[in-house]
PDB file of C-alpha atoms in Angstrom:
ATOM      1  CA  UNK G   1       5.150 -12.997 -12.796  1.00 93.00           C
ATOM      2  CA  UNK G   2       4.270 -15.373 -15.217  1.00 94.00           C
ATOM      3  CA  UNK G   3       5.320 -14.043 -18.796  1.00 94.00           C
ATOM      4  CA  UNK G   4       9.355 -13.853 -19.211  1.00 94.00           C
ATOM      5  CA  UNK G   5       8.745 -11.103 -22.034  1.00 94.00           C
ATOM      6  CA  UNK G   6       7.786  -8.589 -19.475  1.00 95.00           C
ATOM      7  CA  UNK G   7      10.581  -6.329 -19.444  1.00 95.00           C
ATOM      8  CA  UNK G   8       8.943  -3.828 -17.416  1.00 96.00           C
ATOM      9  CA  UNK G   9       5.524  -3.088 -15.235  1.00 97.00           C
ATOM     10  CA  UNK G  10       4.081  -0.525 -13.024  1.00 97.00           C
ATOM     11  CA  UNK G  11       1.322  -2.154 -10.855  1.00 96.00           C
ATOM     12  CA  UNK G  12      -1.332   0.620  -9.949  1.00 96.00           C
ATOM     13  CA  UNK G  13      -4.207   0.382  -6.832  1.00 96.00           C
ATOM     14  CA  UNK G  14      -3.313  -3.168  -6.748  1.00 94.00           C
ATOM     15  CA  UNK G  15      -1.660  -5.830  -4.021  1.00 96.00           C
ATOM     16  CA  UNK G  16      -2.037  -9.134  -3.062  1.00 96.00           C
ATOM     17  CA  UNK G  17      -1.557 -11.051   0.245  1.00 96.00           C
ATOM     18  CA  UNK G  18      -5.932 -11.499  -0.472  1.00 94.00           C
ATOM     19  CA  UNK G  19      -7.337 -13.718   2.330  1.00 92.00           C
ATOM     20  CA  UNK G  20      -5.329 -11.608   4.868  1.00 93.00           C
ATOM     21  CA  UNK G  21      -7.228  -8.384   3.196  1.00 94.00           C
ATOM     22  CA  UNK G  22     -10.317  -9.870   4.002  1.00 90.00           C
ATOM     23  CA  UNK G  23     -10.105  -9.762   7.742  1.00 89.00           C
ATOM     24  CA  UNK G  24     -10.080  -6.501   8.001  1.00 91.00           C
ATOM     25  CA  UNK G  25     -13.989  -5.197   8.186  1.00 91.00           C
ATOM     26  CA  UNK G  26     -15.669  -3.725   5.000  1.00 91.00           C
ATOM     27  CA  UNK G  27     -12.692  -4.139   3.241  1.00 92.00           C
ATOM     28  CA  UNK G  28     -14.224  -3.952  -0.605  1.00 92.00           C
ATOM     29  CA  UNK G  29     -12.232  -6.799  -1.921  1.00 89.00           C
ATOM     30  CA  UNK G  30     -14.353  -9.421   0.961  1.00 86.00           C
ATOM     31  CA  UNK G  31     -17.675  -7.520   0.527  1.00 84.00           C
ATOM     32  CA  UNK G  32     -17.154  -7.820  -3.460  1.00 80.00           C
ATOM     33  CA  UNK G  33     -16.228 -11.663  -2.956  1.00 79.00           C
ATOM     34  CA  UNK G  34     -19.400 -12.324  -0.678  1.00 76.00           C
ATOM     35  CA  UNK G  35     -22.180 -10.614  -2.556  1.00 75.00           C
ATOM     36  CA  UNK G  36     -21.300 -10.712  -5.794  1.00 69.00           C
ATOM     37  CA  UNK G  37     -20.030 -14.060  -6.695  1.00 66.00           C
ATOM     38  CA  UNK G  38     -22.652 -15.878  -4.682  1.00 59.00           C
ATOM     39  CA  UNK G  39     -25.908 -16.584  -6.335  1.00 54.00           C
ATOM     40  CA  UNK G  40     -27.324 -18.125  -3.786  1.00 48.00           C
ATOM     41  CA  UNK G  41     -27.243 -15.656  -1.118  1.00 55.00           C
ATOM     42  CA  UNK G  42     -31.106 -14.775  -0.997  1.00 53.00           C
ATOM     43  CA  UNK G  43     -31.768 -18.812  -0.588  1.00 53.00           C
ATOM     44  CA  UNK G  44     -28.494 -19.982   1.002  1.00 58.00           C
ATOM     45  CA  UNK G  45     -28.095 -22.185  -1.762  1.00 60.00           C
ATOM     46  CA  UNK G  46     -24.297 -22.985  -2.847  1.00 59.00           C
ATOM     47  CA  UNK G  47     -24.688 -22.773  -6.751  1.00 64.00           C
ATOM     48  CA  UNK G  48     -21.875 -23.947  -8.720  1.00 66.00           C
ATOM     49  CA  UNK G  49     -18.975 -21.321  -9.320  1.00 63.00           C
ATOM     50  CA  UNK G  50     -20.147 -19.687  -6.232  1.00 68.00           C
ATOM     51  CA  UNK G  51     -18.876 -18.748  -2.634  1.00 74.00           C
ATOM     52  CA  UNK G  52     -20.982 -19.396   0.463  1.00 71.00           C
ATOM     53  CA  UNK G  53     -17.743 -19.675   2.508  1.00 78.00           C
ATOM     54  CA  UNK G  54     -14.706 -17.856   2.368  1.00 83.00           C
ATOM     55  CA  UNK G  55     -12.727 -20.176   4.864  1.00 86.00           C
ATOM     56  CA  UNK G  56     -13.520 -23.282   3.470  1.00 85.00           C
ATOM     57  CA  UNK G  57     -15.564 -23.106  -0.078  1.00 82.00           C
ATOM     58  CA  UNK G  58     -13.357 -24.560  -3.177  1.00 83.00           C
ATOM     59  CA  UNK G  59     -14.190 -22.027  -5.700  1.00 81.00           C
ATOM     60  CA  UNK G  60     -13.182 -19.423  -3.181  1.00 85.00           C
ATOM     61  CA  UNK G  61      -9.451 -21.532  -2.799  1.00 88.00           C
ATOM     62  CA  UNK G  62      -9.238 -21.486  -6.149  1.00 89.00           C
ATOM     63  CA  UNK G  63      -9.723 -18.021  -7.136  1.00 87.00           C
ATOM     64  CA  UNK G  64      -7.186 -17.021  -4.132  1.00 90.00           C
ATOM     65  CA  UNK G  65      -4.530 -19.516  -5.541  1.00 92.00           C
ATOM     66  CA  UNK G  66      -4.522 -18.503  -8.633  1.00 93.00           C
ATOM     67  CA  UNK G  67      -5.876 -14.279  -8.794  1.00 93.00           C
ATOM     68  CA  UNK G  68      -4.099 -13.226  -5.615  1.00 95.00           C
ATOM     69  CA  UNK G  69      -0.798 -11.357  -7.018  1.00 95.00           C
ATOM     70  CA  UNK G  70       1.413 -12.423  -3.916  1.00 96.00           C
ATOM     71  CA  UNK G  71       1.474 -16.013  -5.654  1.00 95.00           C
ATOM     72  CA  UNK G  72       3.192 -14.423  -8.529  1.00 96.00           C
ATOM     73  CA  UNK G  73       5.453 -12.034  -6.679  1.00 97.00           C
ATOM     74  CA  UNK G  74       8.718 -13.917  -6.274  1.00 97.00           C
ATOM     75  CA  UNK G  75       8.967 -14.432 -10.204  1.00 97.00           C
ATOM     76  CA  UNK G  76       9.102 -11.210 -11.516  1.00 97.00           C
ATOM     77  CA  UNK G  77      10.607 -10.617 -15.250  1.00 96.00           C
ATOM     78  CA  UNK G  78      11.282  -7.092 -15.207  1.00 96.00           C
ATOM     79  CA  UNK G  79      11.305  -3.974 -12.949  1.00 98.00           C
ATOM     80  CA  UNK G  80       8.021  -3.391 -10.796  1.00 98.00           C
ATOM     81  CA  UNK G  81       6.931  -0.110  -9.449  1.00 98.00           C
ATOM     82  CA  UNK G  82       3.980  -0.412  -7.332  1.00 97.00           C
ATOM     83  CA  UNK G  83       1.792   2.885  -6.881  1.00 97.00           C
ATOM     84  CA  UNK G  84      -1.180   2.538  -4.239  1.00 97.00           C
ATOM     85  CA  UNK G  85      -3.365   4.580  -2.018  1.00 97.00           C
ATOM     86  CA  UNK G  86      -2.759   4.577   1.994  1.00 98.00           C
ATOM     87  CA  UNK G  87      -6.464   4.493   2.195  1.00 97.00           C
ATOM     88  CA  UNK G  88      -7.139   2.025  -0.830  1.00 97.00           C
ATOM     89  CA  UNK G  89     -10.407   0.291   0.577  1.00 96.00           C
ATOM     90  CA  UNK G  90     -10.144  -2.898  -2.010  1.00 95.00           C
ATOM     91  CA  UNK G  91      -6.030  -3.523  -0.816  1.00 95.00           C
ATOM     92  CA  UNK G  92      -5.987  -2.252   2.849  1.00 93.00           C
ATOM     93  CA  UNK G  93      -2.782  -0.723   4.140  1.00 89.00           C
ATOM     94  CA  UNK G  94      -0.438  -3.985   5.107  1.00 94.00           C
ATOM     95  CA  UNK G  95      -1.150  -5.539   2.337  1.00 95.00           C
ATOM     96  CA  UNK G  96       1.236  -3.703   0.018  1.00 94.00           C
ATOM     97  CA  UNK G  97       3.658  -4.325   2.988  1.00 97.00           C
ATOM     98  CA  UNK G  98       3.412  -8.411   2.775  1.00 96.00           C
ATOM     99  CA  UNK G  99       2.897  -8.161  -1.352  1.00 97.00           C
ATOM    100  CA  UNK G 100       6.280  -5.995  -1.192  1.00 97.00           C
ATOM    101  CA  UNK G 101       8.468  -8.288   0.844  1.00 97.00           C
ATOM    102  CA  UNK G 102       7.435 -11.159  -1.748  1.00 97.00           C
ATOM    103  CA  UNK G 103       8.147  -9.575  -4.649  1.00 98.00           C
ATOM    104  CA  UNK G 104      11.698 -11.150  -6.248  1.00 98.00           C
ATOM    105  CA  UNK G 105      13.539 -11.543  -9.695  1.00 97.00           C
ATOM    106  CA  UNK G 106      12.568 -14.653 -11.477  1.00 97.00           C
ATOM    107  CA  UNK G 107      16.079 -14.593 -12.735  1.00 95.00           C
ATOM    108  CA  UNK G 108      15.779 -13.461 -16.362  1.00 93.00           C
ATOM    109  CA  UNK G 109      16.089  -9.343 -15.881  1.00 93.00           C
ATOM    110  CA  UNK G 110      19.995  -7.814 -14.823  1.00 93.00           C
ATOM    111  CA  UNK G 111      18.174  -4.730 -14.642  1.00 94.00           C
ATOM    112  CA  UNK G 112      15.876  -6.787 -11.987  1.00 97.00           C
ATOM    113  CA  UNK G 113      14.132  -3.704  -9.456  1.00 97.00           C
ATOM    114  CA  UNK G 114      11.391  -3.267  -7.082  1.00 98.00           C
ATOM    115  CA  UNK G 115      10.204  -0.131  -5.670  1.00 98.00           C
ATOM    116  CA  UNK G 116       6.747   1.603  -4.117  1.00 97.00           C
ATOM    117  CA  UNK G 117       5.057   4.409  -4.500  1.00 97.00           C
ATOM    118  CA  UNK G 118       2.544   4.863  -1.232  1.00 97.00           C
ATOM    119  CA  UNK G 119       0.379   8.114  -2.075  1.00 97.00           C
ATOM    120  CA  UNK G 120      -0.126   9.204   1.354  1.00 97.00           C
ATOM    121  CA  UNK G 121      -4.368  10.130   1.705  1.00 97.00           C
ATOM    122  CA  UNK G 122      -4.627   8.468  -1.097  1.00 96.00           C
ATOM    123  CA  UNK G 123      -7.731   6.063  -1.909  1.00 96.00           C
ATOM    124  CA  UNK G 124      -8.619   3.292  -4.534  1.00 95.00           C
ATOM    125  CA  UNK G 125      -8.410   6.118  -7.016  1.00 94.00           C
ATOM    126  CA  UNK G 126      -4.689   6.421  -5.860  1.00 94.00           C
ATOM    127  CA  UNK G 127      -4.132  10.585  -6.319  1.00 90.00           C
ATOM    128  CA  UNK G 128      -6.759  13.600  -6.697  1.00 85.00           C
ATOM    129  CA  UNK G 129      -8.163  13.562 -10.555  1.00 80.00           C
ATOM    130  CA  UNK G 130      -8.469  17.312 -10.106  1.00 81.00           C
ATOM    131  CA  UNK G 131      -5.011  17.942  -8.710  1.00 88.00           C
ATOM    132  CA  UNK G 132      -2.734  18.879 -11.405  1.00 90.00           C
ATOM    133  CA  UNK G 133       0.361  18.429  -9.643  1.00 91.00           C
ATOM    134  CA  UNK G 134      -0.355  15.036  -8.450  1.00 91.00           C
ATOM    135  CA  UNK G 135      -1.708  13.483 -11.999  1.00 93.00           C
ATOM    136  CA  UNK G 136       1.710  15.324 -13.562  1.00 93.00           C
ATOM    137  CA  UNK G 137       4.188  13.545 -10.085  1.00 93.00           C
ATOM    138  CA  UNK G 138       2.110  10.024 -11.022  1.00 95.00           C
ATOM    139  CA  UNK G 139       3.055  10.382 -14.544  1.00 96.00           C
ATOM    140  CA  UNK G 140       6.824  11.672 -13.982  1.00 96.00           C
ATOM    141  CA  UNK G 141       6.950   8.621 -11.618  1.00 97.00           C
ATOM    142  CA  UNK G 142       5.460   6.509 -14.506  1.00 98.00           C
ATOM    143  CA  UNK G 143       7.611   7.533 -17.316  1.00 98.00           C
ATOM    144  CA  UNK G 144      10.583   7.484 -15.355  1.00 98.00           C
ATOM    145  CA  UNK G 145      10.285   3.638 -14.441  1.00 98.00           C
ATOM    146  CA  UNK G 146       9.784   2.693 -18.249  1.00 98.00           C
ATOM    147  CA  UNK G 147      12.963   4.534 -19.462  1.00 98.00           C
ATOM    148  CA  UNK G 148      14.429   3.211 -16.685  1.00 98.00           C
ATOM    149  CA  UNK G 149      12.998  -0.295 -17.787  1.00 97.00           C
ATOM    150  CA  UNK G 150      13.401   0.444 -21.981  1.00 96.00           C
ATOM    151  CA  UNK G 151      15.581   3.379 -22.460  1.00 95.00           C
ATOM    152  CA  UNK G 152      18.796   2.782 -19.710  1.00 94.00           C
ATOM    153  CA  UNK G 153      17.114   5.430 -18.146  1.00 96.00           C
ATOM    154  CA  UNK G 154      18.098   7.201 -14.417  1.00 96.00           C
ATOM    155  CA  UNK G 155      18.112   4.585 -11.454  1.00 97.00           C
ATOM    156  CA  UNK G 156      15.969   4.862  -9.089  1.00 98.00           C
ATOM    157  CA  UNK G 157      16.474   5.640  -5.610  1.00 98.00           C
ATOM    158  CA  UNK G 158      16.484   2.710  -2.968  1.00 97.00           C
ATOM    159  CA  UNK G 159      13.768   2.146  -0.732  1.00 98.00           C
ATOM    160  CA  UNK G 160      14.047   4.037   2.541  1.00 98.00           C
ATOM    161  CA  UNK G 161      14.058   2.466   5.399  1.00 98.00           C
ATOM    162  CA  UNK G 162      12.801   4.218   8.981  1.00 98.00           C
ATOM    163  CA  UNK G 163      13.784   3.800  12.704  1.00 98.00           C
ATOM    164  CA  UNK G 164      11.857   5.513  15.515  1.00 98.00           C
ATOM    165  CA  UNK G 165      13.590   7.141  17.924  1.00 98.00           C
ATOM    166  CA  UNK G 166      11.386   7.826  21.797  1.00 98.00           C
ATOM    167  CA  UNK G 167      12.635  10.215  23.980  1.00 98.00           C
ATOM    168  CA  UNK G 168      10.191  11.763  27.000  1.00 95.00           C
ATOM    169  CA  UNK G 169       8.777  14.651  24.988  1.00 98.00           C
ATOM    170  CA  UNK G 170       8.905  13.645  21.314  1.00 98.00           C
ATOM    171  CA  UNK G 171       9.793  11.018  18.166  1.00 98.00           C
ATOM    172  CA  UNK G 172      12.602  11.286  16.073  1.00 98.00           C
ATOM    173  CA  UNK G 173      12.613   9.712  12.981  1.00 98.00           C
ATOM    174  CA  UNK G 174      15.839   8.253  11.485  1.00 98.00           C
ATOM    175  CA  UNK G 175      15.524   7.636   7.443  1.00 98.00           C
ATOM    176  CA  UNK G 176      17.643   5.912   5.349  1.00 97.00           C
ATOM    177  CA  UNK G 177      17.307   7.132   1.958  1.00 93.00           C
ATOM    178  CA  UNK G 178      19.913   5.952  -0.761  1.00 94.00           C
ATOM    179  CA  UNK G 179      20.931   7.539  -3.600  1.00 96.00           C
ATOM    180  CA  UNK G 180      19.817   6.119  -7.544  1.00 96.00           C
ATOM    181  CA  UNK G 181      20.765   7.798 -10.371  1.00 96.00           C
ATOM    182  CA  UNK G 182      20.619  11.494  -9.128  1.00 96.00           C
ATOM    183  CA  UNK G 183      21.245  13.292  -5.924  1.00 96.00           C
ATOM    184  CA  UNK G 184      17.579  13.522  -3.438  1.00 97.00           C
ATOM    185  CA  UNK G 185      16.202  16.793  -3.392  1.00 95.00           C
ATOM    186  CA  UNK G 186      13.752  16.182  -0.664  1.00 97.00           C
ATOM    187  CA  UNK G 187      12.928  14.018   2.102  1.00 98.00           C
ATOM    188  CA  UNK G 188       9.921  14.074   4.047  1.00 98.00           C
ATOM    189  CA  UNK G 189       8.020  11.957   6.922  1.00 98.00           C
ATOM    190  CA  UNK G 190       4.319  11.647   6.784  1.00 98.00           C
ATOM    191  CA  UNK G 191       2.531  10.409   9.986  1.00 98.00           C
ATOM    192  CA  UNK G 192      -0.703  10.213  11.053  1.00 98.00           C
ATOM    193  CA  UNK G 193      -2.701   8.383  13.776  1.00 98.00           C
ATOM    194  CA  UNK G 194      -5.657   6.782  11.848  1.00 98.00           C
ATOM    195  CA  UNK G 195      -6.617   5.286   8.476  1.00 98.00           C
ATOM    196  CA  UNK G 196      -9.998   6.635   7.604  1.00 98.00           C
ATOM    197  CA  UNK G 197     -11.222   6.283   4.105  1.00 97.00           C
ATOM    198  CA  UNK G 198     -14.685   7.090   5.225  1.00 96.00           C
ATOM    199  CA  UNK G 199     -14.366  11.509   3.845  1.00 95.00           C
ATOM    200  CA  UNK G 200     -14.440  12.061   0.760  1.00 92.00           C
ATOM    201  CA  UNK G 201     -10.959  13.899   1.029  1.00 93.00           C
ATOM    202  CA  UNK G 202      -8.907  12.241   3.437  1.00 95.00           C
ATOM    203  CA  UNK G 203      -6.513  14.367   5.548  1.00 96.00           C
ATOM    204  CA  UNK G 204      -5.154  12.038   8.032  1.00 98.00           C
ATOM    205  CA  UNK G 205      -1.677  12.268   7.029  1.00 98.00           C
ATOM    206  CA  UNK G 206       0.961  15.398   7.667  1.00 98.00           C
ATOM    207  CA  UNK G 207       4.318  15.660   6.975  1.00 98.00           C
ATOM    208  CA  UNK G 208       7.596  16.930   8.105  1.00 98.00           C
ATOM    209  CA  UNK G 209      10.908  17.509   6.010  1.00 98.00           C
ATOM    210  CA  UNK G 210      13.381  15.566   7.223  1.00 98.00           C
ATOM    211  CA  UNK G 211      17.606  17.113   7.671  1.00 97.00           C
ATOM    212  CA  UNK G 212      20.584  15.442   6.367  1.00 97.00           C
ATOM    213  CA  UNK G 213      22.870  15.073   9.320  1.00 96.00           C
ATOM    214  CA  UNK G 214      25.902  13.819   7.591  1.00 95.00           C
ATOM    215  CA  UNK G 215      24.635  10.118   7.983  1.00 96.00           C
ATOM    216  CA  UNK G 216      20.900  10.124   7.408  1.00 97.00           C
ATOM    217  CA  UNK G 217      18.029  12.256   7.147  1.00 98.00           C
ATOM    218  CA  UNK G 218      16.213  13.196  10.815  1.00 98.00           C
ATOM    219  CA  UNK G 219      13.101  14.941  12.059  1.00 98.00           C
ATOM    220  CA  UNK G 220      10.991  15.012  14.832  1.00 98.00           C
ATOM    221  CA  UNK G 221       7.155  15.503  15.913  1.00 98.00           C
ATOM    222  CA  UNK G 222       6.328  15.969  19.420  1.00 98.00           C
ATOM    223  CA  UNK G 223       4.302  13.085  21.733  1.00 98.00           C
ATOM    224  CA  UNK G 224       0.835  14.676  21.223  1.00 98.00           C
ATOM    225  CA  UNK G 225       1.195  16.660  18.087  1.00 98.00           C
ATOM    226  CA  UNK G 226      -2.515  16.832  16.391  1.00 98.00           C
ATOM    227  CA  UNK G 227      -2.362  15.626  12.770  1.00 98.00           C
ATOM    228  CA  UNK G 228      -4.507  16.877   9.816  1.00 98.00           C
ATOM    229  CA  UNK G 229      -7.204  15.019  11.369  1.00 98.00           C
ATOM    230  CA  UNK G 230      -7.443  11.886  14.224  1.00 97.00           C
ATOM    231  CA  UNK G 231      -6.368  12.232  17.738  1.00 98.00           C
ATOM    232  CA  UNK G 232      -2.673  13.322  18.921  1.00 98.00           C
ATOM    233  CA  UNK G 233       0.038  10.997  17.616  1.00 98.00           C
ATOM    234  CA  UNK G 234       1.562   9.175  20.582  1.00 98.00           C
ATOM    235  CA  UNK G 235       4.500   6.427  20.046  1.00 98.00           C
ATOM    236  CA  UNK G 236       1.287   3.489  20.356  1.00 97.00           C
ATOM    237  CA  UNK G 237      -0.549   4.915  17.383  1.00 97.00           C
ATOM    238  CA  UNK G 238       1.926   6.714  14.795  1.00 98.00           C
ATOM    239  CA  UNK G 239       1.637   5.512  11.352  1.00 98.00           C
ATOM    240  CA  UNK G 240       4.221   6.476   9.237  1.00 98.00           C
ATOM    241  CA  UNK G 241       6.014   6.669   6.229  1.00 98.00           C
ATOM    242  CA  UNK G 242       9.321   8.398   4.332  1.00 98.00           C
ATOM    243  CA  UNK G 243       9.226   9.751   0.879  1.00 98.00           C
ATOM    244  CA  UNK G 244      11.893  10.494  -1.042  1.00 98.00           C
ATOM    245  CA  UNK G 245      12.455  12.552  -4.538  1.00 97.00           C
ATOM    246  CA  UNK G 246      15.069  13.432  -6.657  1.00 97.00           C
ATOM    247  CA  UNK G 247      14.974  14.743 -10.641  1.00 96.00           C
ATOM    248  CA  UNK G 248      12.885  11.966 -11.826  1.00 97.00           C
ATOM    249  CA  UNK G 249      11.150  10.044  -9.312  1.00 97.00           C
ATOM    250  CA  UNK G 250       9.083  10.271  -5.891  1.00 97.00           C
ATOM    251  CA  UNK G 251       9.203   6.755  -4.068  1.00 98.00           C
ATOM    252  CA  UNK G 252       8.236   5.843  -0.622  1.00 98.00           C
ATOM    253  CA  UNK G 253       9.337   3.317   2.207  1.00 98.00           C
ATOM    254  CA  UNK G 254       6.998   1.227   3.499  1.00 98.00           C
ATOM    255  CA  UNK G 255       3.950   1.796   5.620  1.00 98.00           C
ATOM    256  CA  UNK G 256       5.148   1.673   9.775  1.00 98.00           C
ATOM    257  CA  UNK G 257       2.912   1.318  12.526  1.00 98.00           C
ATOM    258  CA  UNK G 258       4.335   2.064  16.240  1.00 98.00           C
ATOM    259  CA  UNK G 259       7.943   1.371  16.088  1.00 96.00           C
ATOM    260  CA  UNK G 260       8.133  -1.613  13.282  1.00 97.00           C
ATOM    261  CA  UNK G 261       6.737  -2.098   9.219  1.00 97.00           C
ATOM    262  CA  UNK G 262       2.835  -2.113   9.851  1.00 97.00           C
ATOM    263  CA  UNK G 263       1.581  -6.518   9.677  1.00 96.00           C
ATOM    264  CA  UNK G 264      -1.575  -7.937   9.264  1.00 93.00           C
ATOM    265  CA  UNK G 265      -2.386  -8.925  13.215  1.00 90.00           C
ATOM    266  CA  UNK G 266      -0.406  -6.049  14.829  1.00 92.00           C
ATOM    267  CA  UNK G 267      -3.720  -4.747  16.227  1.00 90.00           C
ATOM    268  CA  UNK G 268      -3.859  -2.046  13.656  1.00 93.00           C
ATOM    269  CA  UNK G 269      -7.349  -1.844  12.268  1.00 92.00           C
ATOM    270  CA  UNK G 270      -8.437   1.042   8.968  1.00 95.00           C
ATOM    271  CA  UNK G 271     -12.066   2.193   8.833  1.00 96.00           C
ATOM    272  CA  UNK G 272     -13.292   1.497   5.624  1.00 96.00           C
ATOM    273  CA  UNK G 273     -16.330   3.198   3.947  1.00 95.00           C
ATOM    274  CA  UNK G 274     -18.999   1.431   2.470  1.00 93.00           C
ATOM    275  CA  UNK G 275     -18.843  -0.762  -0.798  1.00 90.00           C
ATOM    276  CA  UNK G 276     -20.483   2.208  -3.265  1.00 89.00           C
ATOM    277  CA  UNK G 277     -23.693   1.684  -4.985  1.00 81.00           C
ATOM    278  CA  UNK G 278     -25.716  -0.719  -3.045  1.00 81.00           C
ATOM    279  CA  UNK G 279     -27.434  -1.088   0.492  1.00 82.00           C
ATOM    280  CA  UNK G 280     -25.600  -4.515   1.606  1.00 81.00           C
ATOM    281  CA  UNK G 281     -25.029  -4.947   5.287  1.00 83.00           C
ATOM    282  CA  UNK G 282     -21.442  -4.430   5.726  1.00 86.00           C
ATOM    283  CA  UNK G 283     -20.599  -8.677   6.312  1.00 81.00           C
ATOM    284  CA  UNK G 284     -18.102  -9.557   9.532  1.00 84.00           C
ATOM    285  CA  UNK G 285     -14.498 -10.588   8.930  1.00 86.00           C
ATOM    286  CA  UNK G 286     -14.291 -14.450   7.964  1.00 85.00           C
ATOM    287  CA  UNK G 287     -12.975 -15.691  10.864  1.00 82.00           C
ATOM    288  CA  UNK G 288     -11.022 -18.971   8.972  1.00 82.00           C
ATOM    289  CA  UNK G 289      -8.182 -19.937  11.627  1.00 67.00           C
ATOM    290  CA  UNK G 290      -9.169 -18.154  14.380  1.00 54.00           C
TER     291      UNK G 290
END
């Protein structure tokens, strides 16, 4: 956002949209922010180049104005693929959302694109080290975007788009999914009813494949149907995405909660496991503006 030789970049386990991130409780970007820049928290002394208030506390402004990555997301120099975890506990779930809608062409890039890749049960670490097939669709995804960028590679599909469809006994899920540079060879919907990063393998998310109907791509999932794990997805707790995947890449929509693109302040709230490696009391939520 900052650099007009960028001609390319792939952002990975990384959004922005920060001080909204931080409401969200145990979120490890806030818990990170409190304990570890303040010196002073034994003694309750403010120390210079250190936070004893997120609201209000200079240093803390500062950092936000100038580290948070939404503040350089309009000006983008080249193509940006952004790959992140549903479950990333540092950049909780809307924030990719609000990062996404921000980012824009600075102007100097014809080739100007922006795309996501959500890994669905997918945490900081983004996909399973140990899973072959997920390392080898992360790096397919990867090199695709830089001959894209480089090399005039294949396009890249467009970003679905979803619509949520209730009728008395069940959802059906209307996807959008256009074309890039080769035909789609598979569409599917993943849903679940909670964000739990708290397992060490997280299986709240399942999936359907989604039809081509002549017009777009539709599935359904009953009102009640248990996912992988959390209680029964009803239309007041679905969260949901589409994937799509053709010869070279696997891209995603954005995340959806209930029947719109999931916001800070909707009333959605992740559980977040505990910052690793130390004892800290999980802190509350800074409650600036509220």
């Amino acid at each position: 956002g900052v650099d007009d030789r960028v001609k390319g970049a792939v952002g990975i386990a990384v959004a922005g949209d920060w001080r909204n991130v931080a409401k969200y409780r145990g979120a490890w970007l806030y818990h990170g922010l409190y304990y570890y820049t303040r010196d002073g928290l034994p003694s309750g002394q403010d120390h210079l180049n250190t936070i004893s208030n997120f609201c209000t506390d200079p240093t803390a402004t500062t950092f936000l104005n100038y580290f948070d990555p939404i503040s350089y997301a309009p000006t983008q120099h080249g193509p940006l693929l952004t790959i992140l975890g549903t479950h990333d506990q540092f950049f909780t779930a809307p924030a990719i959302n609000s990062t996404y809608s921000r980012i824009a062409s600075a102007g100097t890039s014809q080739r100007f694109l922006k795309r996501i890749m959500m890994k669905p049960n997918g945490k900081h670490g983004v996909v399973d080290e140990n899973s072959y097939s997920e390392l080898l669709e992360l790096i397919q995804n990867i090199d695709s975007w830089f001959q894209y960028c480089f090399n005039n590679g294949s396009r890249p599909p467009g970003t679905p788009t979803v619509r949520i469809e209730v009728l008395a006994t069940r959802m059906v899920f209307h996807v959008t999914a256009p074309i890039g540079g080769s035909a789609l060879n598979q569409v599917k919907l993943y849903y679940a009813s909670q964000i739990d990063t708290r397992p060490s393998t997280v299986h709240d998310f399942g999936s359907i494949s989604l039809s081509w109907n002549g017009v777009e791509y539709v599935g359904t999932i009953p009102i009640g149907r248990l996912p992988p794990a959390g209680p029964p997805v009803t239309p007041d707790n679905i969260i949901y995405l589409a994937s799509v995947k053709d010869a070279h890449y696997t891209l995603t929509s954005k995340l959806y909660y209930r029947s719109q693109v999931m916001t800070f302040g909707q009333g959605f709230v992740p559980i977040i496991e505990h910052y690793p490696g130390d004892t800290f009391p999980v802190p509350a939520p800074p409650s600036c503006g509220r």
